[in-house]
Coordinates of C-alpha atoms in Angstrom, one line a residue:
Chain Q
M19 CA 0.0 -0.1 0.0
V20 CA 0.9 3.5 -0.3
G21 CA 0.1 6.1 2.4
F22 CA 1.0 9.6 3.5
M23 CA 2.9 10.2 6.8
N24 CA 3.4 13.5 8.3
E25 CA 5.9 14.0 11.1
E26 CA 3.5 12.9 13.9
A27 CA 2.5 9.8 11.9
F28 CA 6.1 8.9 11.4
R29 CA 6.8 9.5 15.1
R30 CA 3.9 7.2 16.2
T31 CA 5.0 4.5 13.6
V32 CA 8.4 4.4 15.1
E33 CA 7.2 4.6 18.8
T34 CA 4.3 2.1 18.4
G35 CA 5.8 -0.3 15.9
F36 CA 2.5 -0.2 13.9
A37 CA 2.4 1.7 10.5
T38 CA 0.5 5.0 11.2
F39 CA -0.5 7.4 8.5
Y40 CA -2.1 10.9 8.2
S41 CA -5.2 11.3 6.2
R42 CA -5.2 14.5 4.3
S43 CA -8.8 14.1 3.4
R44 CA -9.9 13.5 7.0
N45 CA -7.2 15.7 8.5
K46 CA -6.4 13.1 11.2
L47 CA -3.9 10.4 12.1
W48 CA -4.9 6.8 11.5
M49 CA -3.2 3.7 12.4
K50 CA -3.5 1.2 9.6
G51 CA -6.0 -1.6 11.0
E52 CA -7.6 0.7 13.6
S53 CA -11.0 -0.5 12.3
S54 CA -10.3 -3.6 10.4
G55 CA -7.7 -5.1 12.8
H56 CA -5.4 -5.5 9.9
R57 CA -2.4 -3.8 11.4
L58 CA 1.0 -3.6 9.9
V59 CA 3.9 -4.5 12.3
V60 CA 6.9 -2.6 11.3
K61 CA 10.0 -4.7 10.6
E62 CA 12.3 -2.1 8.9
I63 CA 12.1 1.5 7.8
S64 CA 14.3 3.0 5.0
T65 CA 14.3 6.4 3.4
D66 CA 15.4 7.4 -0.1
C67 CA 18.2 9.6 -1.5
D68 CA 16.2 12.9 -1.2
K69 CA 14.5 11.9 2.0
D70 CA 10.9 12.5 0.8
A71 CA 9.9 8.9 0.7
L72 CA 9.8 6.0 3.2
L73 CA 9.9 2.3 2.5
V74 CA 8.3 0.5 5.5
K75 CA 8.7 -3.3 5.5
V76 CA 6.1 -4.8 7.6
E77 CA 4.5 -8.0 8.8
A78 CA 0.8 -7.7 7.9
I79 CA -1.7 -8.9 10.5
G80 CA -4.8 -10.4 8.9
P81 CA -5.8 -11.7 5.5
G82 CA -5.3 -8.4 3.5
V83 CA -3.9 -5.0 3.4
C84 CA -6.3 -3.4 1.0
H85 CA -9.7 -2.1 2.0
D86 CA -11.0 -3.6 -1.1
G87 CA -10.5 -7.0 0.2
Y88 CA -7.2 -7.9 -1.4
Q89 CA -3.9 -8.9 0.1
S90 CA -2.2 -5.9 -1.7
C91 CA -3.6 -2.7 -2.9
F92 CA -1.7 -3.4 -6.1
Y93 CA -4.2 -6.0 -7.3
R94 CA -4.6 -4.8 -10.7
R95 CA -2.0 -5.7 -13.4
L96 CA -1.6 -4.1 -16.8
E97 CA -2.2 -6.7 -19.5
N98 CA -2.4 -5.8 -23.2
G99 CA -3.4 -2.2 -22.3
A100 CA -6.1 -3.1 -19.7
W101 CA -6.1 -3.3 -15.9
V102 CA -6.9 -6.8 -14.9
V103 CA -7.5 -8.2 -11.3
S104 CA -4.4 -10.3 -10.7
E105 CA -5.2 -12.0 -7.3
P106 CA -8.2 -13.4 -5.7
R107 CA -10.0 -11.5 -2.9
A108 CA -8.5 -12.4 0.5
Y109 CA -11.6 -11.4 2.6
D110 CA -15.0 -9.8 2.3
P111 CA -14.6 -6.1 2.8
D112 CA -18.3 -5.4 3.8
A113 CA -18.0 -8.1 6.7
V114 CA -14.8 -6.2 8.0
Y115 CA -15.5 -2.6 7.4
G116 CA -19.5 -2.8 7.5
G117 CA -19.8 -0.9 4.2
K118 CA -17.7 1.9 5.5
A119 CA -14.6 1.1 3.3
Chain X
M15 CA 13.1 4.4 -6.5
V16 CA 10.0 6.6 -6.4
G17 CA 9.3 9.0 -9.3
F18 CA 6.4 10.9 -10.8
M19 CA 4.7 9.9 -13.9
N20 CA 2.2 12.0 -15.8
E21 CA -0.1 10.5 -18.5
E22 CA 2.6 11.0 -21.2
A23 CA 5.3 9.4 -19.2
F24 CA 3.1 6.4 -18.4
R25 CA 2.3 6.0 -22.1
R26 CA 5.9 6.2 -23.1
T27 CA 6.8 3.8 -20.3
V28 CA 4.3 1.2 -21.7
E29 CA 5.2 1.9 -25.4
T30 CA 9.0 1.7 -25.0
G31 CA 9.3 -0.8 -22.1
F32 CA 11.7 1.6 -20.3
A33 CA 10.4 3.4 -17.1
T34 CA 10.0 7.0 -18.0
F35 CA 9.0 9.8 -15.7
Y36 CA 8.1 13.4 -15.6
S37 CA 10.2 15.9 -13.7
R38 CA 8.0 18.5 -12.0
S39 CA 11.1 20.6 -11.2
R40 CA 12.5 20.5 -14.8
N41 CA 9.0 20.3 -16.5
K42 CA 10.1 17.6 -18.9
L43 CA 9.9 13.9 -19.5
W44 CA 12.9 11.9 -18.7
M45 CA 13.6 8.2 -19.3
K46 CA 15.4 6.8 -16.2
G47 CA 19.0 6.1 -17.4
E48 CA 18.9 8.6 -20.4
S49 CA 22.3 10.0 -19.2
S50 CA 23.7 7.3 -16.9
G51 CA 22.7 4.3 -19.1
H52 CA 21.0 2.8 -16.1
R53 CA 17.7 2.1 -17.7
L54 CA 14.9 0.2 -16.1
V55 CA 13.4 -2.5 -18.3
V56 CA 9.7 -2.9 -17.4
K57 CA 8.6 -6.4 -16.4
E58 CA 5.2 -5.7 -14.9
I59 CA 3.0 -2.8 -14.0
S60 CA 0.3 -2.7 -11.3
T61 CA -2.0 0.0 -10.0
D62 CA -3.4 0.4 -6.6
C63 CA -7.0 0.4 -5.3
D64 CA -7.6 4.1 -5.8
K65 CA -5.6 4.1 -9.1
D66 CA -3.2 7.0 -8.0
A67 CA 0.0 5.0 -7.7
L68 CA 1.8 2.5 -9.9
L69 CA 4.1 -0.3 -8.9
V70 CA 6.5 -0.9 -11.7
K71 CA 8.6 -4.1 -11.5
V72 CA 11.7 -3.7 -13.5
E73 CA 15.1 -5.3 -14.5
A74 CA 17.6 -2.7 -13.7
I75 CA 20.5 -2.1 -16.3
G76 CA 23.7 -1.2 -14.7
P77 CA 25.1 -1.3 -11.2
G78 CA 22.7 0.9 -9.5
V79 CA 19.3 2.8 -9.7
C80 CA 20.2 5.7 -7.4
H81 CA 21.9 8.8 -8.6
D82 CA 23.9 8.8 -5.4
G83 CA 25.6 5.6 -6.4
Y84 CA 23.7 3.0 -4.7
Q85 CA 21.7 0.1 -6.0
S86 CA 18.5 1.3 -4.4
C87 CA 17.5 4.9 -3.5
F88 CA 16.4 3.4 -0.2
Y89 CA 19.9 3.0 1.1
R90 CA 19.4 4.5 4.5
R91 CA 17.8 2.4 7.3
L92 CA 16.5 3.7 10.5
E93 CA 18.5 2.1 13.3
N94 CA 18.0 3.4 17.0
G95 CA 16.6 6.7 15.7
A96 CA 19.3 7.5 13.2
W97 CA 19.4 7.0 9.4
V98 CA 22.3 4.7 8.7
V99 CA 23.6 3.8 5.3
S100 CA 22.8 0.1 4.8
E101 CA 24.5 -1.0 1.6
P102 CA 27.8 -0.3 0.0
R103 CA 28.1 2.1 -3.0
A104 CA 27.8 0.2 -6.3
Y105 CA 29.3 2.7 -8.5
D106 CA 30.9 6.3 -8.5
P107 CA 28.3 8.7 -9.4
D108 CA 30.8 11.4 -10.4
A109 CA 32.2 9.1 -13.1
V110 CA 28.7 8.4 -14.4
Y111 CA 27.0 11.7 -14.2
G112 CA 30.1 13.9 -14.3
G113 CA 29.2 15.9 -11.4
K114 CA 25.8 16.7 -12.7
A115 CA 23.8 14.3 -10.3

C-alpha cells in the first residue's frame, strides 16, 4: 500500500511499531488496521536519497492490507493495455468494514 | 526508486518498455537512465485500489538505480533513531554523471 505520513504519523509509527498514517482528506492520524484489525507490524524503515519517501517493511496482520479485500492494494496488473485483477479476494470487505470502506 | 509519472510518461513507459518519468522541477519527461545508461526494463505494471499509484517491477540495467551511487534509492535504514547507510556504493556517481547528479 501507499500512504501519507506527516511527522507525527512517522513518530507514532516508530514509537508504537504499527504503521500509522495521516489522512489529508480527513485531517487526522490513522493507524492502519484501527477499524479492520489488519495492522502492519513494522520490521524495517528506510528512506530514499532525497529523504521524501519511506519504505516500510512490515508483517501484515490479517488476510489483506487493501480495504477492497485484497492482500495488496496493487491487485490490478496491466495486461495488453487493460487493468486486470491479478489476485483473488482475500476477505470480504463489507464484513470487515461494515460498508464503510 | 520513487518517481512521478504524468499520462505521457506512463504512455511512453508502456510503449517503449523503459520506465519514463516526468520531472516537475524541470518540467520535462525523462527516461530513467538517459544520461547514466542505467535504464529500467519494465517487467510488470500494477496499480493500486484508488488508481493514483503505480508499482513498476523492472530489471535494472547497470550497477545501481540511485543517482547517489547505490543499487537502491532506499539506502538509508532507521537504526535506533538514526538513518544509517545500509548498503555499499555500487558505482561512482561522479564518473557516471560527471558531477551533474
